[in-house]
Amino acid sequence: MDSYQENHQEEIKYLSDTIAFINEEMEKEEIDLLEEKSDLIAARKDRYENTVHISSDFESLVDMNLYHSQINNQISNYNTNSQRIKKLKKMISSPYFGRFDFIEKGFSEKEKIYVGLYNLMDRNTGQVYVYDWRAPISSIFYRYELGEAMCDTPLGISRGDVLLKRQYQIRNSKLKYFFDCSVRITDEILQEVLSHNTSAKMKNIIETIQKEQDVIIRDREHELLIVQGVAGSGKTSIALHRIAFLLYEGLNSSLQSNNVIIISPNAVFSHYISSVLPELGEENVRQSIFDDLVLDAFKGRFGVETRDMQLETLIHSRTNTVGGDQRRQSIDFKGSRIFKQILDRLLWHYGHQLIVFEDVYYNGTIIATRQQLKNRFLHNEIGIPMAKQLKIIEKTLLEKVHPLQRNRLKRLEKIVEKSEGHEFEIKSFSRLLAIKQAKAFRKRIQRFTNVDYSQLYELLFNNRGLLVKLSKSLELPDNIEEIVTTTQENLRKGQVHYEDYTPLLYLKLKIEGNDLFSEIKHVVIDEAQDYSPLQYEFFKLLYKNATYTVLGDIQQTIEKMIDHSLYDDISEILNKRKTVKLSLDKGYRSTREINTFTQNLLDEGGKQNYCSIERHGEEPLVLHHETSESMYEAIIGDIAMYTEQGYESIAVICKTQDQAEKVYCRLKESVQITLIKPRGREVTKGALVIPSYMAKGLEFDVVIVYDANKENYSSDFDRKLLYIACTRALHRLVIYYKGDKSSWL
């Protein structure tokens, strides 16, 4: 028997032993679960029969609390066992995917380390069948070739030698094959995984994590981790695996799922990534999009323009009018660090110059002079937010007046007693007068203790001289007059554009303070290039105690022109003690042919530092049609053909939402197809129609780009939309157009 056959027999036996152990553990756990369920039912019944249901008696309350505590413990144990059974069931099909043999310095015996989705250990003997991929020792599998290696352990750094690295394909509890590899996760298994069709959900990537990806996933040293990654480099998957790792490590650092939030680009994308963390054995964390943060903060006070509506407006205005450039400049200005300086100066100016403090008298007695109130307000060494500070002053004044009101009431009673018409209601009428006077007094005080962030924002644009004064020495856009006039008109109509939301939010948090989200310890910001510097200032105020993972791709910026300096701005704004910027330059999503094609859509600067995995497929097709009708017929034929070939996700990507709806209405007559809307359903298997900007971050087996003609895709703005659309394709890319094709093609 040759060495391969010996190894094969050894691996078959180990897999068989592991599967047998999993089955034994599941059987034990299921028996325990049934017993715990019976005990829980019995405990609830016992509590119902032996305790009173409502009582103010102390002894009865103690009894009820003891029962309640016991039942809570039983529920916790039941849930723990239930989760363990779920993990064991997941492991049955493929308990591990890798192994390495490691001999630690100072020891003579090598240890065989099998790496899988979860830990699998015999609690009686201490034998570890499988190590969780997130365990410190598992990092060796991803980072080292044969030879010297090291990893962090609770006891310090462990050093030794890797004697063997092996990878497996195990499906349905059967060993399909294994092979030894000397460097990292090899292209053989990587291509095997990537060549499969994508489902409607994002996959986990633990079998194919690369060294540079593992560094990002396991980073615990830096409070701010910034990643620039090319399209298809796995940024979002890495972010989710990083969360899974941090939550696993959270057993030591008290990080739990409710301490983490993901800021996603849109609701569709949030649905798309929702399955990965549960697959990795972790509870889903909180997800939000910026639009939701806006709605929560404003509570219906302003209009409902969303980011998708803003993008649609920009796309149409750039196509049809010159107004698009003006709107874009307004967006750039209102999201800039210069505008943040203006807002900060506005807050200072308001606090020092515009709050008109008054002398406060009550019943002929002076409570406080205007200078005393102003001095107290400005003497704010601990940084209490403006609105809270003014309310403290208001409360103090009212407390000083309270004892004087009793004296005032007595005087009023004497006055009423002497007046005609109230002889039989002296006390009640006096109290009524006192209440009216108290309300008037409070109203006088609130003239200078109430501050409203939206009124302050309106003041900035309605008072031309104020904006000029506050922007002294700052560089304003060339069309600042048009921006101011348009903003004035919108505010007068009660309308607020999407780009006004962030300045309003910033003013609101600076004025009122923020006690929300204090439990958030880690924030993941995906599609970092979509957010302005001022939005990062807002995030900094909102998540005061958090560390950050920030991921983006400057080539997928749509509405503005940016470069790598964006990441410098983010670093300066979030201002964490330890920050690192990393790059992912290898694309794993698409075939080499598609990657080569999409790189040619970029300008020369965007093509630098990009390399594609060696996975080959069909060349992208760019096909002309004379009419829209013939284009529809071709798309219908393509959907039928690619479905028959076994592709599970086929996306018809249009430029805008309007276009997507028109294409959907025509195609649905002939094929089963889904329309994806900004707040609509999640991405499903099969054929779908989606606008270009909403497809960002998603991936599909087949992408069909609708009507990429010269009129539809002409500007640099359109170029980015076309790039985003084409980079969504894993296996096949087809581009249709009528008339002249886009010059970008």
XYZ file of C-alpha atoms in Angstrom, residues 65-361:
297
model
C -38.961 35.429 42.569
C -37.282 32.125 43.492
C -39.511 30.235 41.057
C -38.893 32.868 38.401
C -35.096 32.634 38.836
C -35.184 28.824 38.681
C -37.265 28.841 35.501
C -34.976 31.432 33.857
C -31.966 29.199 34.545
C -33.775 26.229 33.054
C -34.709 28.248 29.963
C -31.083 29.336 29.568
C -29.859 25.720 29.816
C -32.520 24.600 27.354
C -31.488 27.271 24.829
C -27.784 26.435 25.258
C -28.433 22.747 24.557
C -30.670 23.603 21.638
C -27.915 25.764 20.103
C -25.362 22.993 20.617
C -27.613 20.516 18.789
C -27.940 22.971 15.884
C -24.146 23.239 15.672
C -23.727 19.459 15.748
C -26.291 19.065 12.964
C -24.371 21.573 10.853
C -21.128 19.684 11.461
C -22.504 16.295 10.381
C -22.288 17.104 6.670
C -18.757 18.566 6.809
C -17.153 18.540 10.268
C -13.857 20.084 9.122
C -12.148 21.361 5.986
C -8.466 21.538 6.908
C -5.703 20.070 9.009
C -2.163 20.916 9.914
C 0.390 19.000 11.954
C 2.199 21.178 14.463
C 5.066 20.448 16.813
C 5.592 23.061 19.502
C 9.095 24.150 20.481
C 10.303 22.103 23.439
C 7.988 19.177 22.695
C 8.724 16.022 20.749
C 5.198 14.930 19.864
C 3.337 16.496 16.966
C -0.310 17.465 17.258
C -2.829 16.989 14.464
C -5.045 20.084 14.334
C -8.291 19.706 12.381
C -10.000 23.022 11.533
C -13.753 23.416 11.045
C -16.769 25.580 11.715
C -16.956 24.876 15.470
C -15.024 23.320 18.317
C -15.727 19.624 18.833
C -14.317 18.167 22.030
C -14.959 15.090 24.131
C -15.615 16.616 27.535
C -14.825 13.341 29.291
C -11.390 12.669 27.773
C -10.403 16.199 26.696
C -9.728 15.062 23.115
C -10.314 17.822 20.578
C -11.651 16.388 17.337
C -12.025 19.769 15.590
C -10.834 23.288 16.409
C -13.045 26.281 15.659
C -11.646 28.292 12.726
C -11.618 31.335 15.018
C -9.495 29.687 17.698
C -6.006 31.244 18.018
C -4.202 28.079 16.945
C -6.306 27.862 13.758
C -4.680 31.054 12.467
C -1.614 28.943 11.617
C -3.698 27.131 8.988
C -4.398 30.369 7.137
C -1.124 32.228 7.602
C 1.806 29.810 7.396
C 3.350 27.390 4.965
C 5.448 24.413 6.045
C 8.161 25.393 8.487
C 8.289 27.849 11.362
C 4.994 29.230 12.649
C 3.563 30.979 15.665
C 0.230 31.966 17.177
C -1.144 33.847 20.163
C -2.496 31.768 23.024
C -3.912 32.702 26.437
C -0.514 31.742 27.875
C 1.494 33.814 25.384
C 3.000 33.209 21.953
C 3.328 29.563 20.936
C 6.149 28.833 18.469
C 6.826 25.688 16.542
C 6.924 24.054 13.124
C 4.204 23.104 10.658
C 4.985 19.640 9.356
C 1.946 19.156 7.122
C -0.977 21.158 5.677
C -3.955 19.310 4.247
C -7.319 20.314 2.829
C -10.507 18.334 2.429
C -13.714 18.309 0.483
C -16.270 16.595 2.712
C -19.921 16.596 1.674
C -22.814 14.681 3.224
C -20.395 13.072 5.705
C -18.319 11.560 2.873
C -14.692 12.385 2.025
C -14.688 13.445 -1.629
C -10.961 14.118 -1.745
C -8.040 15.630 0.137
C -4.697 17.054 -0.875
C -1.592 18.411 0.802
C -0.548 21.997 0.212
C 2.558 23.850 1.266
C 1.582 27.499 0.976
C -1.834 28.940 1.737
C -5.333 27.915 0.774
C -4.581 26.830 -2.782
C -6.302 27.888 -5.946
C -7.519 24.323 -6.441
C -10.007 24.415 -3.572
C -10.621 28.147 -4.009
C -11.617 27.683 -7.635
C -13.785 24.720 -6.695
C -15.775 26.871 -4.273
C -15.921 29.938 -6.523
C -17.006 27.962 -9.587
C -20.263 26.986 -7.899
C -23.366 29.014 -8.604
C -24.211 31.678 -6.094
C -27.376 31.278 -4.074
C -29.603 34.203 -3.171
C -27.593 34.546 0.047
C -23.965 35.474 0.612
C -21.688 32.499 1.347
C -19.339 32.091 4.235
C -15.700 31.826 3.146
C -14.006 29.998 5.999
C -12.718 27.238 3.710
C -10.973 29.732 1.444
C -9.755 32.539 3.709
C -6.474 33.929 2.393
C -3.561 35.161 4.498
C -4.253 38.873 3.909
C -7.936 38.317 4.678
C -7.127 36.408 7.865
C -4.993 39.316 9.101
C -8.029 41.584 8.818
C -10.456 39.091 10.355
C -8.316 38.437 13.439
C -7.059 41.959 14.104
C -7.666 42.838 17.763
C -4.958 45.444 18.183
C -6.427 48.361 16.257
C -9.393 50.455 17.289
C -9.906 51.595 13.693
C -9.337 49.165 10.834
C -9.710 50.693 7.349
C -9.793 48.385 4.324
C -9.669 49.500 0.696
C -10.692 46.518 -1.408
C -11.225 46.118 -5.134
C -14.565 44.849 -6.445
C -14.996 41.174 -5.617
C -12.199 41.037 -3.034
C -14.569 39.741 -0.370
C -14.742 42.895 1.764
C -18.213 42.285 3.154
C -17.635 38.581 3.770
C -14.427 39.452 5.592
C -16.268 42.033 7.702
C -18.889 39.468 8.720
C -16.255 36.856 9.507
C -14.433 39.513 11.524
C -17.616 40.074 13.543
C -17.903 36.313 14.080
C -14.280 36.242 15.269
C -14.727 39.227 17.601
C -17.887 37.694 19.095
C -16.023 34.414 19.589
C -13.253 36.367 21.299
C -16.011 38.205 23.152
C -16.157 35.319 25.589
C -13.086 37.009 27.076
C -13.890 40.650 26.264
C -17.649 40.660 27.000
C -18.488 41.620 23.419
C -21.944 40.307 22.536
C -24.118 40.507 19.448
C -26.074 43.478 20.831
C -22.784 45.428 21.118
C -22.147 45.366 17.349
C -23.852 47.253 14.521
C -23.385 47.109 10.742
C -24.086 50.250 8.721
C -25.155 48.925 5.293
C -25.630 50.836 2.037
C -29.308 49.888 1.580
C -32.072 47.652 2.908
C -31.684 45.149 0.050
C -28.042 44.618 0.966
C -28.957 44.178 4.646
C -31.247 41.295 3.695
C -28.537 39.870 1.467
C -25.927 39.526 4.224
C -28.357 38.466 6.938
C -27.612 34.733 6.743
C -23.826 34.676 7.111
C -23.444 35.180 10.880
C -26.027 32.511 11.794
C -24.181 30.133 9.432
C -21.006 30.869 11.366
C -22.720 30.061 14.640
C -23.307 33.607 15.863
C -26.473 35.550 16.489
C -27.239 38.221 13.958
C -26.086 41.651 15.005
C -27.961 44.901 14.610
C -28.058 46.327 11.096
C -29.016 49.790 10.005
C -28.889 52.010 6.958
C -28.274 55.736 7.190
C -31.854 56.448 6.096
C -33.138 54.557 9.167
C -30.922 56.613 11.470
C -32.404 59.737 9.899
C -35.991 58.559 10.375
C -35.359 57.623 14.006
C -33.723 60.959 14.784
C -36.212 63.261 13.045
C -39.386 61.275 13.828
C -41.247 62.542 10.765
C -40.295 66.185 11.230
C -38.852 66.586 7.745
C -39.445 65.178 4.285
C -38.794 61.627 3.176
C -36.136 61.946 0.469
C -33.972 58.818 0.628
C -30.506 58.172 -0.738
C -32.042 56.215 -3.622
C -34.256 59.195 -4.472
C -31.232 61.489 -4.335
C -29.281 59.207 -6.691
C -32.218 58.978 -9.086
C -32.435 62.783 -9.129
C -28.708 63.068 -9.834
C -28.818 60.470 -12.608
C -31.778 62.121 -14.357
C -30.506 65.676 -13.926
C -27.091 64.773 -15.316
C -28.773 63.147 -18.275
C -31.267 65.882 -19.045
C -30.125 69.224 -17.551
C -27.186 71.120 -16.142
C -28.800 71.062 -12.688
C -27.034 67.842 -11.786
C -23.675 69.556 -11.340
C -25.197 72.165 -9.043
C -26.852 69.473 -6.938
C -23.622 67.484 -6.794
C -21.684 70.545 -5.631
C -24.312 71.130 -2.961
C -23.932 67.514 -1.847
C -20.133 67.819 -1.762
C -20.233 71.112 0.160
C -22.807 70.061 2.757
C -20.907 66.860 3.460
C -17.460 68.458 3.622
C -15.125 69.164 6.497
C -15.320 72.841 5.536
C -19.069 72.839 6.174
C -18.420 71.077 9.482
C -16.178 74.015 10.450
C -18.964 76.420 9.513
C -21.457 74.479 11.638
C -19.054 74.494 14.603
C -18.594 78.253 14.202
C -22.379 78.612 13.996
C -22.774 76.797 17.321
C -20.104 78.977 18.960
C -21.614 82.153 17.511
C -25.098 81.195 18.677
C -23.905 80.402 22.201
C -21.801 83.570 22.556
C -23.734 86.125 20.519
C -27.288 85.101 19.684
C -28.751 83.793 22.951
C -30.416 86.879 24.459
C -30.306 86.249 28.205
C -32.631 88.474 30.236
C -32.711 89.695 33.815
C -35.060 87.379 35.679
C -37.460 88.954 38.213
